[in-house]
PDB file of C-alpha atoms and ligand atoms in Angstrom:
ATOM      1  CA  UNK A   1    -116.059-102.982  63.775  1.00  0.00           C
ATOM      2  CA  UNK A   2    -119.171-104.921  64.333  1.00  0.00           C
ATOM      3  CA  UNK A   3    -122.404-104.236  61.835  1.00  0.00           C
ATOM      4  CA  UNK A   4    -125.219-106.630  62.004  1.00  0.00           C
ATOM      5  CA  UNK A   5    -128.649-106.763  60.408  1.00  0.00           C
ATOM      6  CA  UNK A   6    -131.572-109.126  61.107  1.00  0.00           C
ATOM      7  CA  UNK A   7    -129.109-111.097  63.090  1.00  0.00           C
ATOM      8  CA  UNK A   8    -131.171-114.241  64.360  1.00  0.00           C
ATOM      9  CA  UNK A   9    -130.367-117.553  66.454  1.00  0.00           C
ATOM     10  CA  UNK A  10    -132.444-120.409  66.698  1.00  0.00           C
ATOM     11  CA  UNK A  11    -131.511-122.928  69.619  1.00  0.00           C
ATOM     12  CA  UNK A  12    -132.811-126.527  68.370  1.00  0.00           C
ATOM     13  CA  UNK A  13    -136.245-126.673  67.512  1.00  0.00           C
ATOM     14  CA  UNK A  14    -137.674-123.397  69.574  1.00  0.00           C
ATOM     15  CA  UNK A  15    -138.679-120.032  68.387  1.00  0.00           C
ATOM     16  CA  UNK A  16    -135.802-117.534  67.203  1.00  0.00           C
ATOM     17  CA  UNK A  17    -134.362-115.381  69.052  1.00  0.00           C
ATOM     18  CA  UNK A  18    -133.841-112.102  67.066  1.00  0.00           C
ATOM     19  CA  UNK A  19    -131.365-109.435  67.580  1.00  0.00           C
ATOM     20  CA  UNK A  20    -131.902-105.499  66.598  1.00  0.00           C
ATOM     21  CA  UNK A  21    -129.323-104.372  64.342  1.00  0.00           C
ATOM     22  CA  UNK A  22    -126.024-102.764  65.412  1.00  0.00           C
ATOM     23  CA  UNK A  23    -123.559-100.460  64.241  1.00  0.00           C
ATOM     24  CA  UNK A  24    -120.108-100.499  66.500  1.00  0.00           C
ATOM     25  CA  UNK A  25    -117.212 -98.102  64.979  1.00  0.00           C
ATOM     26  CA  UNK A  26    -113.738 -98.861  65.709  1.00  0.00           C
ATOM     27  CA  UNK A  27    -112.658 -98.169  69.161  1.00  0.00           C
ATOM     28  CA  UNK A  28    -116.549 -97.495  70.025  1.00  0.00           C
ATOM     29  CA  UNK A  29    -117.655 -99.275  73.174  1.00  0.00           C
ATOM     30  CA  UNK A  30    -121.420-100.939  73.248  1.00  0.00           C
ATOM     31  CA  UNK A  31    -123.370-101.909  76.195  1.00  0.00           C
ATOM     32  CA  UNK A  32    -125.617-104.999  75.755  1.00  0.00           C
ATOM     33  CA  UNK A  33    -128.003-105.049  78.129  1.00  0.00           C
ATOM     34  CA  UNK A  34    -130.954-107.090  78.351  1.00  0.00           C
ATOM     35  CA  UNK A  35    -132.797-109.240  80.963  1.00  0.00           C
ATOM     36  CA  UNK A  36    -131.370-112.835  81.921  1.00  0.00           C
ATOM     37  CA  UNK A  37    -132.279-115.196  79.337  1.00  0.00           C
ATOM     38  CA  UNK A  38    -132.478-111.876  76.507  1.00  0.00           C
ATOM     39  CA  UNK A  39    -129.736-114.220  74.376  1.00  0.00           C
ATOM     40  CA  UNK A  40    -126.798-111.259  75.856  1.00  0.00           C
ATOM     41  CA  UNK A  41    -124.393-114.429  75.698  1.00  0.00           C
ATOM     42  CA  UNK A  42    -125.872-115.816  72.370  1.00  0.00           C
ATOM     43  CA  UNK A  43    -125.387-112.946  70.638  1.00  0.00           C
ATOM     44  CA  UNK A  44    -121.612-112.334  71.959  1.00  0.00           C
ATOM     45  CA  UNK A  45    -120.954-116.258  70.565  1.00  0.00           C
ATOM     46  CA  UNK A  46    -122.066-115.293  67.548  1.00  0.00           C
ATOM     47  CA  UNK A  47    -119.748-112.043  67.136  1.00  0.00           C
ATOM     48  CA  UNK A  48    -117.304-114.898  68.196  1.00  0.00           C
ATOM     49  CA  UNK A  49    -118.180-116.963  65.266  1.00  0.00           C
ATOM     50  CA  UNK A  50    -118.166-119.870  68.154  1.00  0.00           C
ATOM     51  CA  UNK A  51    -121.769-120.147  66.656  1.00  0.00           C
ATOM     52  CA  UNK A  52    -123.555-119.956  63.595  1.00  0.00           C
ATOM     53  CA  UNK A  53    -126.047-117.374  63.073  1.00  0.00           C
ATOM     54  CA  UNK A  54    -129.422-118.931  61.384  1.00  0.00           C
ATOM     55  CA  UNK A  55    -130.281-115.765  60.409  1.00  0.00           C
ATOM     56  CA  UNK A  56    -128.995-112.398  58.828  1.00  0.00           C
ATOM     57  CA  UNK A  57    -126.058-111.008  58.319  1.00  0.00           C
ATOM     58  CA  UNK A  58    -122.718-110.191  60.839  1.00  0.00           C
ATOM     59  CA  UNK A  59    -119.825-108.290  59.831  1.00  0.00           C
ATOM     60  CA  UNK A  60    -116.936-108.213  62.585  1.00  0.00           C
ATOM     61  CA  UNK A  61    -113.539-107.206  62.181  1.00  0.00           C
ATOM     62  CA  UNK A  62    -113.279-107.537  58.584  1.00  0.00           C
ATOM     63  CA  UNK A  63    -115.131-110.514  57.858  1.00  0.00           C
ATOM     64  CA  UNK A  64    -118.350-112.044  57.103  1.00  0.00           C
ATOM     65  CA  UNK A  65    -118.984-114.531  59.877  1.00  0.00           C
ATOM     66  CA  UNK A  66    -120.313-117.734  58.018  1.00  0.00           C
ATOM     67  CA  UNK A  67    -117.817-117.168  55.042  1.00  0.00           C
ATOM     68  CA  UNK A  68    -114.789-118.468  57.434  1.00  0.00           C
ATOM     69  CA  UNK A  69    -114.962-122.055  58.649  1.00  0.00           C
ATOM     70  CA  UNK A  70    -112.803-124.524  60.805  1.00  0.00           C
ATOM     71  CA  UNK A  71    -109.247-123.383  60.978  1.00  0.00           C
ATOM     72  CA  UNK A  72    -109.545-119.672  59.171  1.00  0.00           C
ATOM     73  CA  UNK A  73    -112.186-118.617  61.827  1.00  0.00           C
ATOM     74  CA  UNK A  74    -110.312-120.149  64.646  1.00  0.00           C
ATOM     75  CA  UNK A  75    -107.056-118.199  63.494  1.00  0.00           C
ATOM     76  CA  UNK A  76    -109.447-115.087  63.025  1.00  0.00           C
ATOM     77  CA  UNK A  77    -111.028-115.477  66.545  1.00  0.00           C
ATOM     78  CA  UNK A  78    -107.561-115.408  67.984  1.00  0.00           C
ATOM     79  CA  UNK A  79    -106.206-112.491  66.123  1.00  0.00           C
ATOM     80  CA  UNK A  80    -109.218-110.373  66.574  1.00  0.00           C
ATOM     81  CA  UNK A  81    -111.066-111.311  69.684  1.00  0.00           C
ATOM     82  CA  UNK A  82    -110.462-111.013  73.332  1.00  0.00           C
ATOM     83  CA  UNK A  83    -112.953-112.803  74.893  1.00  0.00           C
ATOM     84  CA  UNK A  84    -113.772-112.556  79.103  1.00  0.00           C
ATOM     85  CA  UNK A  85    -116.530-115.420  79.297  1.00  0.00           C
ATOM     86  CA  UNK A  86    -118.555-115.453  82.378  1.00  0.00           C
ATOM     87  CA  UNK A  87    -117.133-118.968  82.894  1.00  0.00           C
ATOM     88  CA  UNK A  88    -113.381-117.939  83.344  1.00  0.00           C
ATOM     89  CA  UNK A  89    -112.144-121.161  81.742  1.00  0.00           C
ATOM     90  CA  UNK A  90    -108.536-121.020  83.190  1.00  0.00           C
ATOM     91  CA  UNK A  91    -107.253-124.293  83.160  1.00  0.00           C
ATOM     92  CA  UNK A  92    -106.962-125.453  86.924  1.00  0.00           C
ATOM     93  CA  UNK A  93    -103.384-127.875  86.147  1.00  0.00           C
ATOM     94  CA  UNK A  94    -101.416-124.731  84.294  1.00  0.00           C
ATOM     95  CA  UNK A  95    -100.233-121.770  86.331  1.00  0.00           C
ATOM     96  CA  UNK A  96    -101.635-118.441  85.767  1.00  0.00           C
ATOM     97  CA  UNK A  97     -98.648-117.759  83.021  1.00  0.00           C
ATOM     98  CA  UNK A  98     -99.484-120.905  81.435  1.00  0.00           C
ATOM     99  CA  UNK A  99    -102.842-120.274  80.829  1.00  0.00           C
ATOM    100  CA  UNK A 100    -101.759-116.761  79.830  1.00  0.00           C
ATOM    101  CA  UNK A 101     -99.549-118.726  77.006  1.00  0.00           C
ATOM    102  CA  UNK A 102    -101.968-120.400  75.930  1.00  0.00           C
ATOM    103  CA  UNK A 103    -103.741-117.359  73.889  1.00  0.00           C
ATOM    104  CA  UNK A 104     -99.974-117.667  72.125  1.00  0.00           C
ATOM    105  CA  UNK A 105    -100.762-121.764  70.686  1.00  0.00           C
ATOM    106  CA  UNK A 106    -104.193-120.573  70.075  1.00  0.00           C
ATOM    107  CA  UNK A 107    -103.438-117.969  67.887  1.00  0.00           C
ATOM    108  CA  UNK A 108     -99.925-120.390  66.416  1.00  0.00           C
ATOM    109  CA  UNK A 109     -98.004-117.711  67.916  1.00  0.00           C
ATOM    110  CA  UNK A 110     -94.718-118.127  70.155  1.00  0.00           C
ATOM    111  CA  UNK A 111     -94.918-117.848  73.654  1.00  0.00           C
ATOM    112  CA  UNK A 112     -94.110-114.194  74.742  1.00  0.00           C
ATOM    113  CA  UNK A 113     -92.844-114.075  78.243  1.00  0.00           C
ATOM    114  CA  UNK A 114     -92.154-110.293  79.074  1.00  0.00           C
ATOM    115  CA  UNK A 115     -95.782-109.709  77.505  1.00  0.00           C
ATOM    116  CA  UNK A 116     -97.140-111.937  79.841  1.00  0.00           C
ATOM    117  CA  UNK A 117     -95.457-110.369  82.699  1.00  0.00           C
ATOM    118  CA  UNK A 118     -97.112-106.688  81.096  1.00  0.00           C
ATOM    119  CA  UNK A 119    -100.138-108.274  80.400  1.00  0.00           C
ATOM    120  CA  UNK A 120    -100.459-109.752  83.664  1.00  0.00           C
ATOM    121  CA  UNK A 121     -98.897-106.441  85.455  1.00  0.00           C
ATOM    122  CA  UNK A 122    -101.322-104.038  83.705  1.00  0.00           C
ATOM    123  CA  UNK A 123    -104.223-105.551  85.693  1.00  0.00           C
ATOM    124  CA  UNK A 124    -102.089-105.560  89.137  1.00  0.00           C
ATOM    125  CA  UNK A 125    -101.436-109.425  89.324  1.00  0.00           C
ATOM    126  CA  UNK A 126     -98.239-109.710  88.178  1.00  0.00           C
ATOM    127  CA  UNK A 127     -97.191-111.496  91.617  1.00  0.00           C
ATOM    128  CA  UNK A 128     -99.827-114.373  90.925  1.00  0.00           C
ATOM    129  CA  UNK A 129     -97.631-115.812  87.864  1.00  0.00           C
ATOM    130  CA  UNK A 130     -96.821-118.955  89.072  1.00  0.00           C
ATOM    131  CA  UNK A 131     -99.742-120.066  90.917  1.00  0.00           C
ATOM    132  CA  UNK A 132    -102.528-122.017  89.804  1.00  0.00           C
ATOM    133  CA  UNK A 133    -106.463-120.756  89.579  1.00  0.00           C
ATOM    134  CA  UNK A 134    -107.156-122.784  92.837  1.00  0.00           C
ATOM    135  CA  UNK A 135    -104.383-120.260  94.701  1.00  0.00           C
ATOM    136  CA  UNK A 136    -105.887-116.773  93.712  1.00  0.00           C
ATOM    137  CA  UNK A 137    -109.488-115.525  94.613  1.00  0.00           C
ATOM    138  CA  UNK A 138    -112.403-114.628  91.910  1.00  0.00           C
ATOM    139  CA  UNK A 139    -111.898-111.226  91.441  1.00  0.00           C
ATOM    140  CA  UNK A 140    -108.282-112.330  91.037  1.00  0.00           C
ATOM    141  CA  UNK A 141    -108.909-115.215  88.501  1.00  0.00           C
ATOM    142  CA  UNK A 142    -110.915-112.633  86.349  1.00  0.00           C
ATOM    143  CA  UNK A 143    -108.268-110.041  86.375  1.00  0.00           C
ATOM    144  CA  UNK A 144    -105.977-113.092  85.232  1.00  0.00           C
ATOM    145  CA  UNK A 145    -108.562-113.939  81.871  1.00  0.00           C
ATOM    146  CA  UNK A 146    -108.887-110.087  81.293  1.00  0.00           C
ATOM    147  CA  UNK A 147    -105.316-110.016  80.763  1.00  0.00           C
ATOM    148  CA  UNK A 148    -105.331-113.094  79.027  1.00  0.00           C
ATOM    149  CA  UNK A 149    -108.297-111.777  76.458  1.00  0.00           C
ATOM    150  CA  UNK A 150    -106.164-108.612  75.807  1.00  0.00           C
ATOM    151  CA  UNK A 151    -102.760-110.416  75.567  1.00  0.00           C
ATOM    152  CA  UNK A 152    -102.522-110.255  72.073  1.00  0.00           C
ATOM    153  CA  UNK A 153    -104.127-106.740  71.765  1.00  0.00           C
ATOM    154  CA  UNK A 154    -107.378-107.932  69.929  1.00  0.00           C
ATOM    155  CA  UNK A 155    -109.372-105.428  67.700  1.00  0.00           C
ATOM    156  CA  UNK A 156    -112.865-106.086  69.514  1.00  0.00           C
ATOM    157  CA  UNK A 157    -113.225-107.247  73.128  1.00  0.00           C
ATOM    158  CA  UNK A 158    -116.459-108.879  74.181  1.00  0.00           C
ATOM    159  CA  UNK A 159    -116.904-109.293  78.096  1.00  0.00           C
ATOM    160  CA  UNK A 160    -120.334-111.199  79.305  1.00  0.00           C
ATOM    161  CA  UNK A 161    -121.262-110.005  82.958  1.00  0.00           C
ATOM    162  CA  UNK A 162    -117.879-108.809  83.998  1.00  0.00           C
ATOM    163  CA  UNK A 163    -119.254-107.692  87.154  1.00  0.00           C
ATOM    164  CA  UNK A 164    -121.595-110.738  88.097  1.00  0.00           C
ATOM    165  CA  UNK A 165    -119.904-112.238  91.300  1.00  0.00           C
ATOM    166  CA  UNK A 166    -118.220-108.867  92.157  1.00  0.00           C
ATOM    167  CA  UNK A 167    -119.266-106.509  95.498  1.00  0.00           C
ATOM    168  CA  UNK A 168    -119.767-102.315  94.594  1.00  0.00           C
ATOM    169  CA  UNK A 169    -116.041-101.257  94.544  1.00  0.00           C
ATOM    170  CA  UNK A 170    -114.667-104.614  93.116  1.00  0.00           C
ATOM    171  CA  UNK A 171    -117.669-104.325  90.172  1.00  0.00           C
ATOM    172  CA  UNK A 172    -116.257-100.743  89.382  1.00  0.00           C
ATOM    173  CA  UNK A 173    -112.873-101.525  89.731  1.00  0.00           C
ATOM    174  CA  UNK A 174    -113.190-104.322  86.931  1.00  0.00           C
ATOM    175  CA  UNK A 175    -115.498-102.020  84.982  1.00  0.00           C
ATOM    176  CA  UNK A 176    -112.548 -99.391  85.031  1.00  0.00           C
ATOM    177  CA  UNK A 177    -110.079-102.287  84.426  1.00  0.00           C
ATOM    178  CA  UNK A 178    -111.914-103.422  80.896  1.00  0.00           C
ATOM    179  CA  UNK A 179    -112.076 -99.556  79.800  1.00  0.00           C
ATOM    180  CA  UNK A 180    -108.567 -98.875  80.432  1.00  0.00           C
ATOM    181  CA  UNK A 181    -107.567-102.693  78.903  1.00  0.00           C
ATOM    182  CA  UNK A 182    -109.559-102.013  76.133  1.00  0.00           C
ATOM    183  CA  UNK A 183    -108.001 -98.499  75.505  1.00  0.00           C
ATOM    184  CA  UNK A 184    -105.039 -99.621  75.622  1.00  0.00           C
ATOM    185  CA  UNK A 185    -104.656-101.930  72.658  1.00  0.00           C
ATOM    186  CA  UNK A 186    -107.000 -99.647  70.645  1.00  0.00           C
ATOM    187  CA  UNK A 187    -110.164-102.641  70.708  1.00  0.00           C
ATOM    188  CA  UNK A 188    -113.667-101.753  70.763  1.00  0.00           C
ATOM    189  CA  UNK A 189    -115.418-102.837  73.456  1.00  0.00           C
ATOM    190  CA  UNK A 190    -118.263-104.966  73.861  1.00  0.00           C
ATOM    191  CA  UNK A 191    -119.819-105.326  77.892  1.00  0.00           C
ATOM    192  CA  UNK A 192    -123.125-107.943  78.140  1.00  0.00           C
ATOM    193  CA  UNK A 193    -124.913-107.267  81.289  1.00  0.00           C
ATOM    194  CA  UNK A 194    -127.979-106.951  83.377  1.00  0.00           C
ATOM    195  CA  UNK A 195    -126.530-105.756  85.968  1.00  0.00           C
ATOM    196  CA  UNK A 196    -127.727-101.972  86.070  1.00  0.00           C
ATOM    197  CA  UNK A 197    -124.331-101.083  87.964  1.00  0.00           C
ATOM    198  CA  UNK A 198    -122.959-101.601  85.033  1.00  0.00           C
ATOM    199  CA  UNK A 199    -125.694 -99.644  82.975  1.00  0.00           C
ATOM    200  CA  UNK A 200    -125.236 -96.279  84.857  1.00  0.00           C
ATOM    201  CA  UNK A 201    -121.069 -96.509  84.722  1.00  0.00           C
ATOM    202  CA  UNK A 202    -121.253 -96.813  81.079  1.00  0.00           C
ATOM    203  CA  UNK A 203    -124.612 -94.537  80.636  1.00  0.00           C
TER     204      UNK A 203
HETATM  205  P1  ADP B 301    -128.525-114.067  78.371  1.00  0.00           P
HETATM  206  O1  ADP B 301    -127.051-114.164  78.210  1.00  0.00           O
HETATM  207  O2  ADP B 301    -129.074-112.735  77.937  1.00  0.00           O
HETATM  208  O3  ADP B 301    -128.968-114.413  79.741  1.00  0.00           O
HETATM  209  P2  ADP B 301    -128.615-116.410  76.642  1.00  0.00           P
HETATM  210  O4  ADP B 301    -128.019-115.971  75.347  1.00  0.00           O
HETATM  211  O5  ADP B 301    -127.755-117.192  77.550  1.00  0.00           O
HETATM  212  O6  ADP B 301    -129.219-115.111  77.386  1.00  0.00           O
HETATM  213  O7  ADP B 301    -129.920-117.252  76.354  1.00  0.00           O
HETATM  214  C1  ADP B 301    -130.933-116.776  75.479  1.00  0.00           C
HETATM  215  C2  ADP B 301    -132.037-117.803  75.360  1.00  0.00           C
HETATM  216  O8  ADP B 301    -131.517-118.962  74.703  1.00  0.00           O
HETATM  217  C3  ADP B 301    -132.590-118.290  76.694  1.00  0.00           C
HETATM  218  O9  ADP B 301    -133.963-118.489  76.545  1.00  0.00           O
HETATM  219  C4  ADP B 301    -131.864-119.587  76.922  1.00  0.00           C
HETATM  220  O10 ADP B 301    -132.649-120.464  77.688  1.00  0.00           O
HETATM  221  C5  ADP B 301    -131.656-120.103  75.530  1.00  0.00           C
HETATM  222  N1  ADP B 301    -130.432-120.911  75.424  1.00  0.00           N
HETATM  223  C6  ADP B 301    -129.180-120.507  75.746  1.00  0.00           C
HETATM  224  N2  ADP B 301    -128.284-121.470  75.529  1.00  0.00           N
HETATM  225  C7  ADP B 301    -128.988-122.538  75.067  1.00  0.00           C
HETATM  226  C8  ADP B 301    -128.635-123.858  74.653  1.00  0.00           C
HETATM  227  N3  ADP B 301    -127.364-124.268  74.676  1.00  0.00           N
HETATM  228  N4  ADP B 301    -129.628-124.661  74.228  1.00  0.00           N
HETATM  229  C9  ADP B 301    -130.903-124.245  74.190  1.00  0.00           C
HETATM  230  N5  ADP B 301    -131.302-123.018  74.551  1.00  0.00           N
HETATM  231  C10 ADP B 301    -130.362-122.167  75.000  1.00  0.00           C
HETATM  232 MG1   MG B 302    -125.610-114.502  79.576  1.00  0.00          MG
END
């Protein structure tokens, strides 16, 4: 699902960051852990393709990143990938099923209603439909993107410190969440963090 070898990143003029290889199989999960600042969130972008890598070579889910470009990676990212950013990015003027939709024009799909309602019901928020991001709490709004990153059952899903604002039993519940999410449309599973919660759960 995901190879990479001598996978590098430079940010602007500064000194590489450099990534040891990996080998993901289908349906495996990984656990990236690393220290803040390691480049845990660089290294998901570029398994993204949402950057370029300025070194080495990535293969994920069937493709050479840096072979695609502009609106064949795009269409690629949103066939393949779910992604659950740190950042939530739900769009504060749509309503939760809105932003669910969304995943639908991304990928030039139609809008889907009942599988929002599964997606959405599958994580136990299938009451917060119509309300906007303002109306539902954190560990609410993240439930709301992890449904929205699975909505169109992705091959590989990538989550960047899924537990980060999240107490003990709310950090295991979304842990648990991911697993079962993950499981359920077959993806492999991808979980940046250095939060060492996370590190025993998944030891
Ligand atoms: P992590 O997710 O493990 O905390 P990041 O991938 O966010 O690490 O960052 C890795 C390194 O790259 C850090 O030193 C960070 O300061 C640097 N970095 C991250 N984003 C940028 C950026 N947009 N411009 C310049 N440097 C960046
Ligand atoms: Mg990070």
């Amino acid at each position: 699902m995901i190879r990479t070898r001598g996978l590098a990143y430079r940010y602007g003029a500064g000194s590489p960051l450099q990534f040891a290889d990996v080998d993901l199989p289908q349906g495996g999960t990984l656990l990236l852990q690393g220290r803040s600042g390691a480049g845990k969130s660089t290294w998901l972008a570029l398994v993204a393709g949402l950057r370029a890598a300025t070194g080495g070579d990535l293969f994920v889910a069937g493709i050479q990143l840096g072979t695609q470009r502009g609106a064949e990676l795009d269409a690629w990212r949103a066939r393949c990938i779910g992604f659950l950013p740190q950042k939530l990015h739900l769009s504060s003027a749509l309503t939760v099923a809105d932003n669910l939709a969304l995943a639908y024009f991304a990928a030039g799909r139609p809008r889907d209603d009942a599988a929002i309602a599964r997606a959405l019901a599958q994580v136990g928020v299938a009451e917060l439909a119509g309300r906007k991001p303002h109306q539902i709490s954190g560990g609410q709004a993240q439930r709301v993107a992890l449904a929205r990153a699975v909505l169109l059952q992705p091959e590989l899903l990538l989550a960047d410190e899924p537990t980060a604002s999240l107490d003990d039993e709310a950090a295991a519940d979304a842990l648990a969440l991911l697993q079962t999410s993950a499981a359920a449309c077959g993806a492999s599973l991808v979980v940046a963090t250095h939060d060492q919660r996370v590190v025993q759960a998944l030891a």
